[in-house]
Coordinates of N, CA and C in Angstrom, one line a residue:
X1 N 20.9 10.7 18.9 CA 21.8 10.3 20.0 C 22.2 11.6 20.8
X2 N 22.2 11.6 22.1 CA 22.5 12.8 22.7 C 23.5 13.0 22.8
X3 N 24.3 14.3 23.0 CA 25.8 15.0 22.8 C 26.2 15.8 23.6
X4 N 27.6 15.3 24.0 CA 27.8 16.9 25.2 C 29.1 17.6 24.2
X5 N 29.1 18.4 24.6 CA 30.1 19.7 24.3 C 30.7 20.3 25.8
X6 N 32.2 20.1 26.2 CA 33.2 20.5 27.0 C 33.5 22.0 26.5
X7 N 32.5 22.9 27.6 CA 32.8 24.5 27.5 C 34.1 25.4 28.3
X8 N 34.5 24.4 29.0 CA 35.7 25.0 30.0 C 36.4 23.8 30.3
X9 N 37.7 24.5 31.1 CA 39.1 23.4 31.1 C 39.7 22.9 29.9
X10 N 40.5 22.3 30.5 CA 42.0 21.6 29.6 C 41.1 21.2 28.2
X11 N 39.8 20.4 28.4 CA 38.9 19.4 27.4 C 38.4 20.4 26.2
X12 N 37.8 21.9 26.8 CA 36.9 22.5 26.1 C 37.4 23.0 25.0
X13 N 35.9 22.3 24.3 CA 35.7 22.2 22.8 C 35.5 20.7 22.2
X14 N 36.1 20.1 23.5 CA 35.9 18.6 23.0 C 34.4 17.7 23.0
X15 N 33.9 17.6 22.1 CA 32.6 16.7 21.9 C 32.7 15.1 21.9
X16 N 31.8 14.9 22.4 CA 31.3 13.4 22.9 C 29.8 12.7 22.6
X17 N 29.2 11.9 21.7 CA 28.4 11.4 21.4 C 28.1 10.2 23.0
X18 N 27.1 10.1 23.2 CA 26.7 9.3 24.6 C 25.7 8.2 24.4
X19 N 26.4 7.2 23.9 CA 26.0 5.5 23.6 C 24.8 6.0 25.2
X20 N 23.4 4.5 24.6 CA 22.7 4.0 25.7 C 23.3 3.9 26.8
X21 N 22.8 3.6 27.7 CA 23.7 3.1 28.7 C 24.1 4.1 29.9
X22 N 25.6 3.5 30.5 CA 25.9 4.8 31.4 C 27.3 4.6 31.0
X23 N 27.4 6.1 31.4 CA 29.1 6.9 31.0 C 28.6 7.5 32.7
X24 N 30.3 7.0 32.5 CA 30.6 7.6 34.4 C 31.5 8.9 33.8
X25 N 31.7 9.5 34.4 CA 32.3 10.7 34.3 C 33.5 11.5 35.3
X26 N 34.3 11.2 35.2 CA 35.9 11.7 36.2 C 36.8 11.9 35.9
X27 N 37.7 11.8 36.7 CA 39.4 12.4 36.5 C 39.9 10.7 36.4
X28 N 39.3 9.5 36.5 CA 40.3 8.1 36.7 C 40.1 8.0 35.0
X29 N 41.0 7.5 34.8 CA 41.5 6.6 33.1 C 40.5 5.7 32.8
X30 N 39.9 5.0 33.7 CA 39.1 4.3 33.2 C 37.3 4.7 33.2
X31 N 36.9 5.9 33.4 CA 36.0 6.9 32.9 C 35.4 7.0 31.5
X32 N 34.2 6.9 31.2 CA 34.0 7.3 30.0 C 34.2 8.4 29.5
X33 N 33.8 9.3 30.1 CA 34.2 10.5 29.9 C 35.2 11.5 30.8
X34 N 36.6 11.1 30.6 CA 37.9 11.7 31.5 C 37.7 13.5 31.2
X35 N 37.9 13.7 32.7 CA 38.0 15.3 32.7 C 39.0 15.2 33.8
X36 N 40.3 15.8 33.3 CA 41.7 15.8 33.6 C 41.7 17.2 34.0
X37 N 40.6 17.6 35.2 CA 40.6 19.1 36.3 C 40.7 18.4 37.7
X38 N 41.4 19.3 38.6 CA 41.6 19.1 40.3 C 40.0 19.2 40.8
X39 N 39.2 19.8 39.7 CA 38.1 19.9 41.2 C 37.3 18.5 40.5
X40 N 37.3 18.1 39.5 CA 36.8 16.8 38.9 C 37.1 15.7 39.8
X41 N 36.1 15.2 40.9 CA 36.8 13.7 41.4 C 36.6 12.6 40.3
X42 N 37.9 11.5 41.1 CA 38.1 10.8 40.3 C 37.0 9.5 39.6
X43 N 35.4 9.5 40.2 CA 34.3 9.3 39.8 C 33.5 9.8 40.4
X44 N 33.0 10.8 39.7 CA 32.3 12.4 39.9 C 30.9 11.8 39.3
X45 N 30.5 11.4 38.5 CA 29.0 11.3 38.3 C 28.5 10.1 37.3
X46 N 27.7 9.8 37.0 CA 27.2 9.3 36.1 C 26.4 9.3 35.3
X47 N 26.1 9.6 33.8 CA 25.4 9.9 32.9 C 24.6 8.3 32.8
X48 N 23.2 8.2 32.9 CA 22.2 7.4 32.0 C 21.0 7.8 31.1
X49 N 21.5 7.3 29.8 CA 21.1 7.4 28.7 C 19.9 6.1 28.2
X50 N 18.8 6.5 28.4 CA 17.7 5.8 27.8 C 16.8 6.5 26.9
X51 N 16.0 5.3 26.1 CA 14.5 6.0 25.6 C 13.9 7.0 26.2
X52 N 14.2 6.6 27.3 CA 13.1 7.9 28.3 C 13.7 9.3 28.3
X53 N 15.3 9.6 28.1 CA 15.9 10.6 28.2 C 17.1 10.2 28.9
X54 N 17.8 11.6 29.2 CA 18.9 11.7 30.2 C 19.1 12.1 31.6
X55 N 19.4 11.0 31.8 CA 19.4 11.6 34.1 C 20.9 11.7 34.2
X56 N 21.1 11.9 35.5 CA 22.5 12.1 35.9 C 22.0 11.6 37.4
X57 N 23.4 11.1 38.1 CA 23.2 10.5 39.3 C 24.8 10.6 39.9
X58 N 25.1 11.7 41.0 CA 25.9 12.1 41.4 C 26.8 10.7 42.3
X59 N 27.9 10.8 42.2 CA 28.7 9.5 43.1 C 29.1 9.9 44.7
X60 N 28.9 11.1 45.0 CA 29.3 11.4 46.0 C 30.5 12.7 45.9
X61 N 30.3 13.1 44.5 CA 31.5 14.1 44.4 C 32.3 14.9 45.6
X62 N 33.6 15.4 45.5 CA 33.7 16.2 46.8 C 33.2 17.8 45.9
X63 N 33.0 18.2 44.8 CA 32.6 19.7 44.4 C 31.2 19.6 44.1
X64 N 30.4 18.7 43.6 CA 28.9 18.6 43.4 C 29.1 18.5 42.0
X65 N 28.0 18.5 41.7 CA 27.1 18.4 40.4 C 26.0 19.9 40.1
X66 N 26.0 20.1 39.4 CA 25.2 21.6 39.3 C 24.7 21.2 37.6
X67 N 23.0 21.9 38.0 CA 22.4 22.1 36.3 C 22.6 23.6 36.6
X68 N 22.7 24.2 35.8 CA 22.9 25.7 36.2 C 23.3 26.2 37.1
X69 N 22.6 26.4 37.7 CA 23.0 26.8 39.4 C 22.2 26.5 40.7
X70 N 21.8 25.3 39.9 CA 21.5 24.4 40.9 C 22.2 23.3 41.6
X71 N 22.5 22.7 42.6 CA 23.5 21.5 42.9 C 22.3 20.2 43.0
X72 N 22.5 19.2 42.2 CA 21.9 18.1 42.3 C 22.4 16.5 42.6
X73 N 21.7 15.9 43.0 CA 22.1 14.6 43.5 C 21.3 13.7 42.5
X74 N 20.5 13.9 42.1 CA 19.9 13.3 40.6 C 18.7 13.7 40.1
X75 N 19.1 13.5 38.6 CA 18.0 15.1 38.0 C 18.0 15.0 36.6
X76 N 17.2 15.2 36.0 CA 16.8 14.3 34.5 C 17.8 15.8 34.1
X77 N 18.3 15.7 32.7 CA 19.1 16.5 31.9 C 18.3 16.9 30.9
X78 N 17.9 18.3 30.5 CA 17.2 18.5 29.3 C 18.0 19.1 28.1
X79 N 17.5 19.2 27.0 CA 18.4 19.9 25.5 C 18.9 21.3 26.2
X80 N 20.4 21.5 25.9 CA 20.1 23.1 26.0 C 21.1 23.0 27.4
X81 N 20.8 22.1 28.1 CA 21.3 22.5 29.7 C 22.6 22.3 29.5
X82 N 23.4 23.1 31.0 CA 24.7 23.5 30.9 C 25.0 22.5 32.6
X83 N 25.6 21.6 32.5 CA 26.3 20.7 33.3 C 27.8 21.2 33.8
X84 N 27.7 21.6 35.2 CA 28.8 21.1 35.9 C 29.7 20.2 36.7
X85 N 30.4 19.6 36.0 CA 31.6 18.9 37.4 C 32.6 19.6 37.9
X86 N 32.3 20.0 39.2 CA 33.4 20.7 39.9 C 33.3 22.0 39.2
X87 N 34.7 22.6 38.6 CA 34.7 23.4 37.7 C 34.8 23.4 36.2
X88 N 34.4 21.9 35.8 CA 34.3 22.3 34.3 C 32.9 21.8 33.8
X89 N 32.2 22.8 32.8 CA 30.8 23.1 32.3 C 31.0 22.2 31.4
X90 N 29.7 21.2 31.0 CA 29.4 20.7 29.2 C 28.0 21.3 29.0
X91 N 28.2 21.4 28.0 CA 26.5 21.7 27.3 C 26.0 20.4 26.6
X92 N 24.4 19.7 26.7 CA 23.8 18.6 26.5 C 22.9 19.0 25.4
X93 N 23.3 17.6 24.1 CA 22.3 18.7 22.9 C 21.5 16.8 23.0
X94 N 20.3 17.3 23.3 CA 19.3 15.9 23.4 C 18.1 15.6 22.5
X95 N 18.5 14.9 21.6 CA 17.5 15.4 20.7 C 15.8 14.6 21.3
X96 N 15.0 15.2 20.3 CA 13.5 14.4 20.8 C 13.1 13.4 21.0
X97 N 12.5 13.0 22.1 CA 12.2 11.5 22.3 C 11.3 11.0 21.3
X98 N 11.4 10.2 20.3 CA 10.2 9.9 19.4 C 10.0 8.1 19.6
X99 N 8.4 8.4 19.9 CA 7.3 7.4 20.2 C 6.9 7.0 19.0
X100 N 6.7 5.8 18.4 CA 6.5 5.4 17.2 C 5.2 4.1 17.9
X101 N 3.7 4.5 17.3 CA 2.3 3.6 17.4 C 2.6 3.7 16.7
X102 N 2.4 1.5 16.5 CA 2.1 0.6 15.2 C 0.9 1.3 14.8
X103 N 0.7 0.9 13.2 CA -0.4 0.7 12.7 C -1.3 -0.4 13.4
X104 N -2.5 -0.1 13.8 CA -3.5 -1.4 14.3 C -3.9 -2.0 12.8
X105 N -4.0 -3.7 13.3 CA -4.2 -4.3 11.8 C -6.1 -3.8 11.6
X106 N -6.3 -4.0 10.5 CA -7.5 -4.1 10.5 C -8.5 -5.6 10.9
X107 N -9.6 -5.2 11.7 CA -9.9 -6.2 12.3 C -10.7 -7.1 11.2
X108 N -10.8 -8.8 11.3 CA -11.3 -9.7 10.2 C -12.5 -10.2 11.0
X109 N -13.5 -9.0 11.7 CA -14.9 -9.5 12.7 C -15.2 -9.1 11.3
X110 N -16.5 -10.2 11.2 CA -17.5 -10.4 10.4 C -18.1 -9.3 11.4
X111 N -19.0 -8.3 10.2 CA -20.8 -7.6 10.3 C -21.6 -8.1 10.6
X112 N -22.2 -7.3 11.9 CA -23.6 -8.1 12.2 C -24.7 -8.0 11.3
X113 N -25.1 -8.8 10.8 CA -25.8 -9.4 9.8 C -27.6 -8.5 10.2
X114 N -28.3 -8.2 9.5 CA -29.3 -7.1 9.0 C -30.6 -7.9 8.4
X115 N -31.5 -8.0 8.9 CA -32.8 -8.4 7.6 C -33.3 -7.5 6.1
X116 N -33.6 -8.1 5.9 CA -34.4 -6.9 4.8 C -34.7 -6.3 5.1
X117 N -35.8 -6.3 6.4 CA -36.4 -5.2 7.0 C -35.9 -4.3 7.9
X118 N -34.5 -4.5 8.2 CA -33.8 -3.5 8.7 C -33.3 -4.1 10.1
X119 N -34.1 -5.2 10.5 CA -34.3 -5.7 11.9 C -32.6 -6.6 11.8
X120 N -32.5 -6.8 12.9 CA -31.0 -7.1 13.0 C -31.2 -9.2 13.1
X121 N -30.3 -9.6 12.5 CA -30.4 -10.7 12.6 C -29.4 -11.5 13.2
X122 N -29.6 -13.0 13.9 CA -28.6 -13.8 14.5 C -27.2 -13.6 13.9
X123 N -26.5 -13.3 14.6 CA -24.9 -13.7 14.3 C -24.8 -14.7 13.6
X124 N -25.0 -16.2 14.0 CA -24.8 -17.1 13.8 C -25.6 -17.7 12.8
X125 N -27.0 -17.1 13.0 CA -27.7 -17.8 11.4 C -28.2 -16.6 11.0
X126 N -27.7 -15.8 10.2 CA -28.4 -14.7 9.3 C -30.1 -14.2 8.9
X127 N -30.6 -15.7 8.5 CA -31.6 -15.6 8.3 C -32.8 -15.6 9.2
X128 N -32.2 -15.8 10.3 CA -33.1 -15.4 11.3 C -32.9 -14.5 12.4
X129 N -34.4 -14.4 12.7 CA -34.1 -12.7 13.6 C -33.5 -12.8 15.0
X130 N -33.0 -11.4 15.3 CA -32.0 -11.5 16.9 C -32.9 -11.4 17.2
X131 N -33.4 -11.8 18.9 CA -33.9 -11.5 19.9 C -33.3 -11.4 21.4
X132 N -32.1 -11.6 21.5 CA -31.2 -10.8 22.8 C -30.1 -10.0 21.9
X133 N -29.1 -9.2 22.5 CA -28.0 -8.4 22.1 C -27.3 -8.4 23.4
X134 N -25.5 -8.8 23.4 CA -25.0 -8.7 24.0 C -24.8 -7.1 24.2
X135 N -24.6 -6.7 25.6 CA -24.1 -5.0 25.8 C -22.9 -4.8 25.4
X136 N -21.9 -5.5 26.1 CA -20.8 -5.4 25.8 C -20.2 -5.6 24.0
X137 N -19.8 -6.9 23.8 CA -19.7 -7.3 22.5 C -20.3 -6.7 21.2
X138 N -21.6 -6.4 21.3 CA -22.7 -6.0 20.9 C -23.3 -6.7 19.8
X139 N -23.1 -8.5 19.8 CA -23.3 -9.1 18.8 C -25.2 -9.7 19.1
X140 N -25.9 -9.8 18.2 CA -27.3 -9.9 18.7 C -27.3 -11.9 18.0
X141 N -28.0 -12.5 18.5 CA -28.6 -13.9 18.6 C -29.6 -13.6 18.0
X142 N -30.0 -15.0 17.9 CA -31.3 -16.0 18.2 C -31.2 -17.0 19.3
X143 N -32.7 -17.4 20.1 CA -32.9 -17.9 20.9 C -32.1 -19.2 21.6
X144 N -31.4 -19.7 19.9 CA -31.2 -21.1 20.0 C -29.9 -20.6 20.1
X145 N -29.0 -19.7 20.3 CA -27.5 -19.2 20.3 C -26.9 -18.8 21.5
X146 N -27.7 -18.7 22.4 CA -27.8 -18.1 24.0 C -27.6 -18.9 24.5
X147 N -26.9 -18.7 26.0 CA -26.8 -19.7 27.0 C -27.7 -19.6 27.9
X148 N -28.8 -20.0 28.5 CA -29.7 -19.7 29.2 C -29.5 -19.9 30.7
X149 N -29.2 -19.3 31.6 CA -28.6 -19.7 33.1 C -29.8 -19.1 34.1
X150 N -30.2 -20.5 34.8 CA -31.1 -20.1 35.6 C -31.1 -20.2 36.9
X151 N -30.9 -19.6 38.1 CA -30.5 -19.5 39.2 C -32.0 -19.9 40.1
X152 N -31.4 -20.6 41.1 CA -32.5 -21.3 42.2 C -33.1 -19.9 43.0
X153 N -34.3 -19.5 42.6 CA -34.9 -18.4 43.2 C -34.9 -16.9 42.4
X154 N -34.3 -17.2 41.3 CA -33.9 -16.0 40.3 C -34.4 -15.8 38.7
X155 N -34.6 -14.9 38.2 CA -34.6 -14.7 37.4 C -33.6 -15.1 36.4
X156 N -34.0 -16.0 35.2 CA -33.4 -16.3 34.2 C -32.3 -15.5 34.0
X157 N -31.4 -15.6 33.0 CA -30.0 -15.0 32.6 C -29.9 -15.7 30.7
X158 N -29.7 -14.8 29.9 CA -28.9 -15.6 28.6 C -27.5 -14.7 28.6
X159 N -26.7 -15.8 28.2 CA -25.3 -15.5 28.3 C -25.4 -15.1 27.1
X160 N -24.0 -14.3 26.6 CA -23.6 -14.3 24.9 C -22.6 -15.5 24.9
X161 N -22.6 -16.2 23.3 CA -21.9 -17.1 23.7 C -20.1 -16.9 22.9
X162 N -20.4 -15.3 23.0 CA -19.0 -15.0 22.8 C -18.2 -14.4 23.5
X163 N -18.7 -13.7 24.7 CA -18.1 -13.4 25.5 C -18.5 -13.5 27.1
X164 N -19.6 -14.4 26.6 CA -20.2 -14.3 28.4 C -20.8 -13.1 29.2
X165 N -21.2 -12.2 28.4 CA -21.4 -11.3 29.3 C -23.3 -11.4 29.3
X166 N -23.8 -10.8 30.1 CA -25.4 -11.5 29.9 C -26.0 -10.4 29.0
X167 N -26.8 -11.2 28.0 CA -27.6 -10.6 27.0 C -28.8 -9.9 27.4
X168 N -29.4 -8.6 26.8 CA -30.7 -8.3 27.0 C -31.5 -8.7 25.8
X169 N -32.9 -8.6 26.0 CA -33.7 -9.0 25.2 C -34.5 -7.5 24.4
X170 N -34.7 -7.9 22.7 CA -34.7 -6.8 21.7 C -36.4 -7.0 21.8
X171 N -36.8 -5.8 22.0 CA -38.6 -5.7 22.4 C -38.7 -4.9 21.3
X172 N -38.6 -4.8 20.5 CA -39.1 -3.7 19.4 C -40.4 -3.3 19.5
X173 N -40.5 -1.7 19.7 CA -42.3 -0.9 19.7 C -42.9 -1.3 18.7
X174 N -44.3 -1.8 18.9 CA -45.3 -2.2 17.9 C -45.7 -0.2 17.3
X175 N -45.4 -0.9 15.6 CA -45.6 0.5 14.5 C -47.0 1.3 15.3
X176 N -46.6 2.5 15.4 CA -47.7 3.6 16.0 C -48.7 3.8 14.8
X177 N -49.9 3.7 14.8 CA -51.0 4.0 13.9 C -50.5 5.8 13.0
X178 N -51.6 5.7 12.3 CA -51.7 7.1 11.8 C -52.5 7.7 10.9
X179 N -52.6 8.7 10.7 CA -54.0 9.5 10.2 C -55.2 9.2 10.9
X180 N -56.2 9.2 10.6 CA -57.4 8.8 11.3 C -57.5 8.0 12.3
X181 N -56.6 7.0 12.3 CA -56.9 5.8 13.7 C -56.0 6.3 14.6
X182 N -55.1 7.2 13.9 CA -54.0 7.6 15.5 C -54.9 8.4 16.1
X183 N -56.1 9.5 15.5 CA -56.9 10.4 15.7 C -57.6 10.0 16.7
X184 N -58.2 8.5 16.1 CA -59.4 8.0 17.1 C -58.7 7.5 18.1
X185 N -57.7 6.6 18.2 CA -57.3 5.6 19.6 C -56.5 7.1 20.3
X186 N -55.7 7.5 20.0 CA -55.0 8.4 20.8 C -55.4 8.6 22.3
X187 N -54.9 9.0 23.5 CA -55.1 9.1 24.4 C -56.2 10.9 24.5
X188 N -57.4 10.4 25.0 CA -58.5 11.6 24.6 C -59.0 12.0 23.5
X189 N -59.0 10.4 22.7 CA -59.7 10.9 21.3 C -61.4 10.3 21.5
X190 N -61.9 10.0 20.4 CA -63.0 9.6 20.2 C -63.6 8.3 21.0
X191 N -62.3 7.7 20.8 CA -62.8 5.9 21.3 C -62.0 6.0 22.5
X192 N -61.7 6.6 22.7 CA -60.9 6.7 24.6 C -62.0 7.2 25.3
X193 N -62.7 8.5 24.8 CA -63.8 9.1 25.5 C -65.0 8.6 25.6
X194 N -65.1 7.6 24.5 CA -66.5 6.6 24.5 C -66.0 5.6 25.8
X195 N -64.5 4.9 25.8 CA -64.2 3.6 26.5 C -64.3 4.2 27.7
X196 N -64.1 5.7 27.9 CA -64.1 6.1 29.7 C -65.4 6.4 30.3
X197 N -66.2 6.7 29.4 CA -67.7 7.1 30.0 C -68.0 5.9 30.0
X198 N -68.4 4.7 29.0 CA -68.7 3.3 29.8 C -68.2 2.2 30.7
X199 N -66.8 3.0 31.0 CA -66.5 2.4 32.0 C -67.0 2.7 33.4
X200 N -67.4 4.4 33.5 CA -67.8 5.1 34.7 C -69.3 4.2 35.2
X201 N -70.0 3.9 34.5 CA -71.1 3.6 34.9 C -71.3 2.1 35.8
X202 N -72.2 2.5 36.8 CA -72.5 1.8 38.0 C -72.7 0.4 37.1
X203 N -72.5 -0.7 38.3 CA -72.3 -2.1 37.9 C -73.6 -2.8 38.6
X204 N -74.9 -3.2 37.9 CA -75.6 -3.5 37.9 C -76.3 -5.0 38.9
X205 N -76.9 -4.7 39.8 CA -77.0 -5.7 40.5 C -77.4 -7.2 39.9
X206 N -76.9 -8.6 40.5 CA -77.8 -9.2 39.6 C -78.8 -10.1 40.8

């Protein structure tokens, strides 16, 4: 809870704890905080107290409002600062704003489901393989789980049918050969250089 302390005048030394809210501050009796000085008008300012901190918001004083030695018309209050009305100082002890983030619950989304072989399988039916994946979501199908939307003059569309957002389709690279056949097929191997020389040759009249 924030606190002032009255450093000068008739008050000083007197402490005040400052409920939510607003405390007006003057010389009238009915004041939250009465300061019984001539230069004090009789509603001189007003203290608000929120989560966010402490502002002050001057009423039109006839001596002003001052953070140090500054004069203000409204002006957040920090720990530490020395407040004047008119001629009498308080000191403001504010303690730290504290922000409290919930714990997030843990989420109860089912795993996207995996084949033996590693390959990702339907959301919906396990045992069979995905062939689109939502981008967004990132949950993968099967064919029969997709919404298929086909536009007059356009290329197909599959929806996800969890979130709507349109699905791509899973092309997995056919396995690269290796050892000897990668040798021969490779680009410039054996059977490329035989396939390009009979391709070169003239095409025979008939």
């Amino acid at each position: 809870m924030a606190r002032l302390t009255v450093l000068t005048g008739s008050a000083a030394g007197r402490e005040m704890d400052l409920p939510s809210g607003v405390t007006v501050v003057g010389r009238d009796s009915d004041c939250g905080l009465v300061l019984a000085d001539p230069s004090v008008s009789s509603h001189h300012c007003e203290i608000h107290v929120s989560d966010l901190g402490v502002h002050l918001r001057d009423l039109g004083s006839t001596n002003g409002t001052r953070i140090g030695d500054r004069t203000v018309e409204r002006a957040e209050v920090r720990d530490g600062d020395v407040v004047t009305f008119g001629e009498v100082a308080v000191r403001f002890a504010i303690p730290p704003v504290e922000i409290s983030i919930p714990a997030l619950a843990s989420s109860d989304e089912p795993a996207q489901p995996v084949l033996s072989s590693c390959a990702l399988a339907c959301f919906h039916h396990p045992d069979f393989p995905a062939v689109f994946q939502c981008p967004q979501c990132r949950r993968a199908y099967c064919a029969s789980c997709v919404r298929n939307v086909h536009l007059a003059g356009g290329a197909p569309h599959w929806l996800c049918p969890h979130c709507s957002a349109v699905c791509l389709a899973l092309t997995p690279s056919p396995p690269r050969p290796h050892g000897l056949m990668a040798a021969l097929t490779r680009k410039g191997g054996v059977f490329d250089t035989i396939r390009i020389a009979f391709s070169r040759g003239p095409k025979k009249k008939r």
